[in-house]
Amino acid sequence: MKLRTKYILFVTIIHLLALVLTYYIFRGDKIFFIGAEVFVLISIFIAVNLYQQLLRPLKTLMQGVEAIKDRDFNVKFLSTGKHEMDELIDVYNQMMDELRMERTRQEQQHFFLEKLIQTSPTGIVIMDFDGKIQQINPKAEKVLVPALLAHINGLTPGDAITVKVDSAATYRLQKSHFIDRGFARHFVMIEDLTVEIVAAEKNVYGKVIRMMSHEVNNTVGPVNSIMESALKTSSDNLKDALQVAIDRNHNLNHFMRNYADLVKLPAPHKKLTDINQLVHSVGALLQIKAGDSNIRFEYDTLPCTIMADELQIEQALINIVKNAVEAIGKDGTVSFKTNKNTLIIADDGPGISTEEAAQLFSPFFSTKKDGQGIGLTLVREILINHNFDFSLRTIAERQTEFTIRFN
């Protein structure tokens, strides 16, 4: 039973009882009887006033409670002129102001944090209370591949590890937690270290290459000059030997220039480039070499136009296709597949071993007997300078794919 009903019932019973008693007590004395009746009427009037003064604040308070339940913090009450009622209204209005300001602060912080997460250059993966992925930001969505996901699932809170994925990209994974409604939830930050590592490597091998190139050029030039002078006055047998030495020096000079070109790679001069046209151009260039080994080129192309340095991308594609042809050896197929933002160059060669995959894009590493180890390094430099994502991996038996994703 509600408090209002109890109050009305109580007041009604008391006053009915008072009316009955006054009748029996004062029925012989009309003056006292009328006075008692007037007193009872005054008591009823006072009870009604008390009802209004006592229960109206409760009714107002219940309206405020309903507003809070509905999370409507804009409901406020006006002063009534009654001291006790106005004190209650003042406290309620102050509470609503604080709640409204706090909600505004929380919403602003939430929107800021959400914006920060969405635009962060660091990948962020947020888990739910069961440890399953609930939210990922665009950067994490871009780099989150199964190999990386396996490392994330193996992390424990507080761990930080460095992982190399697809032989080219290197990431730092760090797992931490925050408190949500009194319980811990975990998140993982994915930091792309590829550019920093490449820059550090280039700084190191660049110094070595420049020093070697300087020494070789300073030696080969004068030595060739001396040998060419001696060649004019030498006997036939000595001429042959000197010519061999000169040719070897020229080869050494060419060898060093290849390394020097890697160090001196300029910033890309981007313009609108048709990738399909480049692919067919590279295929035509290498068709004779591939045909001698009975290697076919197959094309499955959709429109693909990007902003890129055409010469640099062409050089990268030449290196990739040459590697594919050399990996097959004889009797095979190199296929080209393009769509709006992806190029896949696949070959049916023997594939890449786990040991080779870990070193593929490392400077000076080569799986070929006479390789210089700069082909894939140059490809990596060009693609990173263009901010293109790429990977090289064997995805099945006799199916190796070099994938370039144009951002």
Coordinates of C-alpha atoms in Angstrom, one line a residue:
M1 CA 0.0 0.0 0.0
K2 CA 1.3 3.4 -0.9
L3 CA 2.2 6.0 1.7
R4 CA -0.4 8.4 0.4
T5 CA -3.1 5.8 0.8
K6 CA -2.0 5.0 4.3
Y7 CA -2.0 8.6 5.3
I8 CA -5.5 9.3 3.9
L9 CA -6.9 6.2 5.5
F10 CA -5.4 7.0 8.9
V11 CA -6.6 10.6 8.8
T12 CA -10.1 9.5 7.7
I13 CA -10.4 6.9 10.5
I14 CA -9.2 9.3 13.2
H15 CA -11.6 12.0 12.2
L16 CA -14.6 9.7 11.9
L17 CA -13.8 8.3 15.3
A18 CA -13.6 11.9 16.7
L19 CA -17.0 12.8 15.1
V20 CA -18.6 9.7 16.7
L21 CA -17.1 10.4 20.1
T22 CA -18.1 14.0 20.1
Y23 CA -21.7 13.0 19.3
Y24 CA -22.0 10.6 22.3
I25 CA -20.0 12.9 24.7
F26 CA -21.6 16.2 23.8
R27 CA -25.0 15.3 22.4
G28 CA -26.7 16.8 25.5
D29 CA -24.8 20.1 25.2
K30 CA -25.2 21.6 21.8
I31 CA -22.7 24.4 22.3
F32 CA -19.9 22.0 23.2
F33 CA -21.0 19.6 20.4
I34 CA -20.8 22.4 17.8
G35 CA -17.4 23.5 19.1
A36 CA -16.1 19.9 18.9
E37 CA -17.4 19.6 15.3
V38 CA -15.7 22.9 14.4
F39 CA -12.5 21.6 16.0
V40 CA -12.8 18.4 13.9
L41 CA -13.2 20.4 10.7
I42 CA -10.2 22.5 11.6
S43 CA -8.2 19.3 12.2
I44 CA -9.3 18.0 8.8
F45 CA -8.2 21.2 7.1
I46 CA -4.8 21.0 8.9
A47 CA -4.5 17.4 7.9
V48 CA -5.1 18.3 4.2
N49 CA -2.4 21.0 4.4
L50 CA 0.0 18.7 6.1
Y51 CA -0.7 16.1 3.4
Q52 CA 0.1 18.6 0.7
Q53 CA 3.3 19.9 2.5
L54 CA 4.6 16.4 3.4
L55 CA 3.7 14.4 0.3
R56 CA 4.3 16.9 -2.4
P57 CA 8.1 16.8 -1.9
L58 CA 7.9 13.0 -2.1
K59 CA 6.0 13.3 -5.4
T60 CA 8.5 15.8 -6.7
L61 CA 11.4 13.5 -5.6
M62 CA 9.8 10.6 -7.4
Q63 CA 9.6 12.7 -10.6
G64 CA 13.3 13.4 -10.2
V65 CA 14.0 9.7 -9.7
E66 CA 12.2 8.9 -12.9
A67 CA 14.2 11.5 -14.8
I68 CA 17.4 10.0 -13.4
K69 CA 16.3 6.5 -14.4
D70 CA 15.7 7.9 -17.9
R71 CA 19.2 9.5 -17.9
D72 CA 17.5 12.9 -18.5
F73 CA 19.7 15.3 -16.5
N74 CA 18.0 18.4 -17.9
V75 CA 14.9 18.1 -15.6
K76 CA 15.0 20.8 -12.9
F77 CA 12.4 22.1 -10.4
L78 CA 11.4 25.7 -9.6
S79 CA 11.3 27.0 -6.0
T80 CA 7.9 26.8 -4.3
G81 CA 8.5 29.4 -1.5
K82 CA 8.3 26.6 1.2
H83 CA 11.6 26.4 3.1
E84 CA 11.9 22.6 3.4
M85 CA 10.7 22.0 -0.1
D86 CA 13.1 24.6 -1.6
E87 CA 16.0 23.0 0.3
L88 CA 15.2 19.7 -1.3
I89 CA 14.8 21.3 -4.7
D90 CA 18.1 23.1 -4.4
V91 CA 19.9 19.9 -3.6
Y92 CA 18.2 18.1 -6.4
N93 CA 19.0 20.8 -8.9
Q94 CA 22.7 20.9 -7.9
M95 CA 22.9 17.2 -8.2
M96 CA 21.4 17.3 -11.7
D97 CA 23.9 20.0 -12.8
E98 CA 26.8 17.9 -11.5
L99 CA 25.5 14.8 -13.3
R100 CA 24.9 16.7 -16.5
M101 CA 28.4 18.2 -16.4
E102 CA 30.0 14.9 -15.6
R103 CA 28.1 13.2 -18.4
T104 CA 29.3 15.9 -20.8
R105 CA 32.9 15.5 -19.6
Q106 CA 32.7 11.7 -20.0
E107 CA 31.2 12.0 -23.5
Q108 CA 33.9 14.5 -24.6
Q109 CA 36.6 12.2 -23.1
H110 CA 35.0 9.2 -24.9
F111 CA 34.8 10.9 -28.2
F112 CA 38.4 12.1 -27.9
L113 CA 39.6 8.7 -26.9
E114 CA 37.6 7.1 -29.8
K115 CA 39.1 9.6 -32.2
L116 CA 42.6 9.0 -30.9
I117 CA 42.2 5.3 -31.3
Q118 CA 40.8 5.5 -34.8
T119 CA 43.5 7.9 -36.1
S120 CA 46.4 6.4 -34.2
P121 CA 49.4 5.3 -36.3
T122 CA 49.7 2.5 -33.8
G123 CA 47.5 -0.5 -34.3
I124 CA 45.2 -1.1 -31.3
V125 CA 43.2 -4.3 -30.6
I126 CA 40.7 -4.1 -27.7
M127 CA 39.5 -7.3 -26.1
D128 CA 36.2 -8.0 -24.3
F129 CA 35.9 -9.5 -20.8
D130 CA 36.4 -13.1 -22.3
G131 CA 39.6 -12.1 -24.1
K132 CA 38.0 -12.1 -27.6
I133 CA 38.6 -9.3 -30.0
Q134 CA 35.9 -6.6 -29.7
Q135 CA 37.3 -3.6 -31.5
I136 CA 40.3 -2.8 -33.7
N137 CA 41.3 0.5 -35.2
P138 CA 42.0 1.0 -38.9
K139 CA 45.8 0.6 -38.5
A140 CA 45.4 -2.8 -36.7
E141 CA 42.8 -3.9 -39.3
K142 CA 45.3 -3.1 -42.0
V143 CA 48.2 -5.2 -40.5
L144 CA 46.4 -7.9 -38.6
V145 CA 47.2 -11.1 -40.5
P146 CA 46.8 -14.7 -39.1
A147 CA 50.5 -14.9 -38.2
L148 CA 50.3 -11.7 -36.2
L149 CA 47.1 -12.8 -34.5
A150 CA 48.7 -16.0 -33.4
H151 CA 51.4 -14.0 -31.5
I152 CA 48.7 -11.7 -30.0
N153 CA 46.8 -14.7 -28.6
G154 CA 49.9 -16.0 -27.0
L155 CA 50.7 -12.8 -25.2
T156 CA 50.2 -12.3 -21.4
P157 CA 49.5 -8.9 -19.8
G158 CA 52.7 -6.9 -19.6
D159 CA 54.5 -8.8 -22.3
A160 CA 56.2 -7.0 -25.2
I161 CA 57.7 -8.8 -28.2
T162 CA 59.0 -8.0 -31.7
V163 CA 57.6 -10.1 -34.5
K164 CA 58.6 -10.3 -38.2
V165 CA 55.8 -11.1 -40.6
D166 CA 55.8 -12.1 -44.2
S167 CA 59.6 -11.7 -44.3
A168 CA 59.3 -8.0 -44.7
A169 CA 57.3 -6.2 -42.0
T170 CA 58.4 -6.0 -38.4
Y171 CA 56.0 -5.2 -35.5
R172 CA 56.3 -4.7 -31.8
L173 CA 53.4 -6.1 -29.8
Q174 CA 52.6 -5.0 -26.3
K175 CA 49.7 -6.2 -24.1
S176 CA 48.2 -4.2 -21.3
H177 CA 44.9 -3.7 -19.5
F178 CA 42.4 -1.1 -18.3
I179 CA 39.5 -1.3 -15.8
D180 CA 36.0 -1.3 -17.2
R181 CA 33.1 -1.3 -14.7
G182 CA 35.3 -2.8 -12.1
F183 CA 36.8 -5.6 -14.2
A184 CA 40.0 -5.8 -16.2
R185 CA 39.9 -5.7 -20.0
H186 CA 43.0 -6.2 -22.2
F187 CA 44.3 -4.4 -25.2
V188 CA 47.2 -4.9 -27.6
M189 CA 49.2 -2.2 -29.2
I190 CA 50.8 -3.0 -32.6
E191 CA 53.7 -0.7 -33.5
D192 CA 55.1 -0.9 -37.1
L193 CA 58.9 -0.9 -36.8
T194 CA 59.6 -1.7 -40.5
V195 CA 60.5 1.8 -41.6
E196 CA 62.7 2.5 -38.6
I197 CA 64.5 -0.9 -39.0
V198 CA 65.0 -0.3 -42.7
A199 CA 66.3 3.2 -42.1
A200 CA 68.8 1.9 -39.4
E201 CA 69.9 -0.9 -41.8
K202 CA 70.3 1.5 -44.7
N203 CA 72.4 3.8 -42.5
V204 CA 74.7 1.0 -41.6
Y205 CA 75.1 -0.7 -45.0
G206 CA 75.1 2.7 -46.7
K207 CA 78.3 3.7 -44.9
V208 CA 79.9 0.4 -45.8
I209 CA 78.9 0.6 -49.5
R210 CA 80.1 4.2 -49.8
M211 CA 83.4 3.3 -48.3
M212 CA 83.8 0.3 -50.5
S213 CA 82.7 2.2 -53.6
H214 CA 85.2 5.0 -52.8
E215 CA 88.1 2.5 -52.4
V216 CA 87.2 0.5 -55.5
N217 CA 86.8 3.6 -57.7
N218 CA 90.1 5.0 -56.5
T219 CA 91.8 1.8 -57.3
V220 CA 90.1 0.6 -60.4
G221 CA 90.5 3.8 -62.3
P222 CA 94.3 4.3 -62.1
V223 CA 94.9 0.6 -62.4
N224 CA 92.9 0.4 -65.7
S225 CA 94.7 3.5 -66.9
I226 CA 98.1 1.8 -66.3
M227 CA 97.0 -1.5 -67.9
E228 CA 95.5 0.2 -70.9
S229 CA 98.8 2.1 -71.5
A230 CA 100.8 -1.2 -71.0
L231 CA 98.4 -2.9 -73.4
K232 CA 99.6 -0.8 -76.3
T233 CA 103.2 -1.9 -76.0
S234 CA 102.8 -5.5 -74.7
S235 CA 103.2 -8.8 -76.5
D236 CA 100.1 -10.8 -77.6
N237 CA 100.2 -13.1 -74.6
L238 CA 100.5 -10.3 -72.2
K239 CA 97.8 -8.3 -74.0
D240 CA 95.3 -11.2 -73.4
A241 CA 96.1 -11.3 -69.7
L242 CA 95.9 -7.5 -69.4
Q243 CA 92.5 -7.5 -71.3
V244 CA 91.2 -10.1 -68.8
A245 CA 92.3 -8.0 -65.9
I246 CA 90.7 -4.8 -67.4
D247 CA 87.4 -6.7 -68.0
R248 CA 87.4 -7.9 -64.4
N249 CA 88.0 -4.4 -63.2
H250 CA 85.1 -3.2 -65.2
N251 CA 82.9 -6.0 -63.8
L252 CA 84.0 -5.0 -60.3
N253 CA 83.2 -1.4 -61.0
H254 CA 79.7 -2.4 -62.3
F255 CA 79.3 -4.6 -59.2
M256 CA 79.9 -1.7 -56.9
R257 CA 77.6 0.6 -58.9
N258 CA 74.7 -1.7 -58.2
Y259 CA 75.3 -1.3 -54.5
A260 CA 75.8 2.5 -54.9
D261 CA 72.5 2.7 -56.7
L262 CA 70.8 1.1 -53.7
V263 CA 72.1 3.8 -51.4
K264 CA 71.4 6.7 -53.8
L265 CA 67.7 5.7 -54.4
P266 CA 65.9 9.0 -54.8
A267 CA 62.5 9.9 -53.3
P268 CA 59.7 8.7 -55.6
H269 CA 58.4 11.2 -58.1
K270 CA 54.7 10.1 -58.2
K271 CA 52.3 10.5 -61.0
L272 CA 49.2 8.6 -62.3
T273 CA 50.5 5.1 -63.3
D274 CA 48.6 2.2 -64.9
I275 CA 49.9 -0.9 -63.2
N276 CA 48.5 -3.2 -65.9
Q277 CA 50.5 -1.4 -68.5
L278 CA 53.6 -1.8 -66.4
V279 CA 53.0 -5.5 -65.8
H280 CA 52.6 -6.2 -69.5
S281 CA 55.7 -4.1 -70.3
V282 CA 57.8 -6.0 -67.8
G283 CA 56.4 -9.3 -69.1
A284 CA 57.3 -8.4 -72.7
L285 CA 60.8 -7.4 -71.5
L286 CA 61.5 -10.8 -69.8
Q287 CA 59.5 -13.0 -72.2
I288 CA 62.5 -14.1 -74.2
K289 CA 64.5 -15.1 -71.1
A290 CA 61.4 -16.9 -69.7
G291 CA 60.6 -18.5 -73.0
D292 CA 64.1 -20.1 -73.2
S293 CA 63.3 -22.0 -70.0
N294 CA 59.7 -22.8 -71.2
I295 CA 58.2 -20.5 -68.6
R296 CA 54.8 -19.0 -69.5
F297 CA 53.3 -15.7 -68.3
E298 CA 49.6 -15.5 -67.5
Y299 CA 47.6 -12.4 -66.9
D300 CA 44.3 -11.9 -65.0
T301 CA 44.0 -8.1 -64.8
L302 CA 41.4 -5.7 -63.7
P303 CA 41.7 -1.8 -63.9
C304 CA 44.4 -0.6 -61.5
T305 CA 45.7 2.9 -61.6
I306 CA 47.8 4.4 -58.8
M307 CA 50.0 7.3 -57.9
A308 CA 53.6 6.1 -58.1
D309 CA 57.1 6.6 -59.5
E310 CA 56.7 4.7 -62.8
L311 CA 60.4 4.0 -63.3
Q312 CA 61.0 2.8 -59.7
I313 CA 57.9 0.6 -59.7
E314 CA 59.0 -0.9 -63.0
Q315 CA 62.4 -1.7 -61.6
A316 CA 60.8 -3.3 -58.6
L317 CA 58.6 -5.4 -60.8
I318 CA 61.5 -6.5 -63.0
N319 CA 63.4 -7.7 -59.9
I320 CA 60.3 -9.6 -58.6
V321 CA 59.6 -11.3 -62.0
K322 CA 63.3 -12.2 -62.6
N323 CA 63.3 -13.8 -59.1
A324 CA 60.1 -15.7 -59.9
V325 CA 61.6 -17.0 -63.3
E326 CA 64.9 -18.0 -61.7
A327 CA 63.0 -19.7 -58.8
I328 CA 61.1 -21.9 -61.3
G329 CA 64.2 -22.8 -63.3
K330 CA 62.4 -24.7 -66.2
D331 CA 58.9 -25.5 -67.2
G332 CA 56.5 -23.4 -65.2
T333 CA 54.2 -20.4 -65.0
V334 CA 54.4 -16.9 -63.6
S335 CA 50.9 -15.3 -63.2
F336 CA 49.9 -11.7 -62.7
K337 CA 46.7 -10.8 -61.0
T338 CA 45.5 -7.2 -60.4
N339 CA 42.5 -5.5 -59.0
K340 CA 41.7 -2.0 -57.8
N341 CA 44.4 -1.9 -55.1
T342 CA 46.4 -5.2 -55.3
L343 CA 49.0 -6.8 -57.5
I344 CA 49.9 -10.5 -57.0
I345 CA 52.8 -12.1 -58.8
A346 CA 52.7 -15.8 -58.3
D347 CA 55.0 -18.6 -59.5
D348 CA 54.9 -22.4 -59.3
G349 CA 58.5 -22.9 -58.3
P350 CA 59.7 -25.0 -55.3
G351 CA 58.8 -22.3 -52.8
I352 CA 60.6 -20.6 -49.9
S353 CA 61.9 -22.5 -46.9
T354 CA 61.4 -21.3 -43.4
E355 CA 65.1 -20.4 -43.0
E356 CA 65.1 -18.4 -46.3
A357 CA 61.8 -16.6 -45.4
A358 CA 63.4 -15.1 -42.3
Q359 CA 66.2 -13.5 -44.3
L360 CA 64.6 -12.7 -47.7
F361 CA 64.7 -8.9 -47.5
S362 CA 67.9 -8.7 -45.5
P363 CA 70.7 -6.7 -47.3
F364 CA 73.3 -8.9 -49.0
F365 CA 71.3 -12.1 -48.5
S366 CA 70.8 -14.2 -51.6
T367 CA 69.6 -17.7 -52.3
K368 CA 71.5 -17.7 -55.6
K369 CA 75.0 -18.9 -55.9
D370 CA 76.2 -15.7 -57.6
G371 CA 73.6 -13.3 -56.2
Q372 CA 74.6 -10.0 -54.8
G373 CA 71.7 -9.8 -52.3
I374 CA 70.4 -6.4 -53.4
G375 CA 67.4 -7.3 -55.6
L376 CA 64.8 -7.7 -53.0
T377 CA 66.5 -5.1 -50.8
L378 CA 65.9 -2.6 -53.6
V379 CA 62.3 -3.8 -54.0
R380 CA 61.8 -3.3 -50.3
E381 CA 63.2 0.2 -50.4
I382 CA 61.0 1.2 -53.4
L383 CA 57.8 -0.2 -51.9
I384 CA 58.4 1.3 -48.4
N385 CA 59.2 4.7 -49.9
H386 CA 55.8 4.5 -51.7
N387 CA 54.0 3.4 -48.4
F388 CA 52.9 0.2 -50.1
D389 CA 52.3 -2.9 -48.0
F390 CA 53.9 -6.1 -49.4
S391 CA 54.6 -9.7 -48.6
L392 CA 56.5 -12.6 -50.1
R393 CA 55.5 -16.1 -49.0
T394 CA 54.8 -19.6 -50.1
I395 CA 51.1 -20.2 -49.4
A396 CA 50.9 -23.7 -50.7
E397 CA 53.0 -26.4 -52.4
R398 CA 54.4 -24.9 -55.6
Q399 CA 52.6 -21.6 -55.1
T400 CA 54.6 -18.6 -54.0
E401 CA 53.1 -15.1 -54.1
F402 CA 54.6 -11.7 -54.0
T403 CA 51.7 -9.4 -53.0
I404 CA 51.7 -5.6 -53.2
R405 CA 48.8 -3.7 -51.7
F406 CA 48.5 -0.1 -53.0
N407 CA 47.2 2.1 -50.2

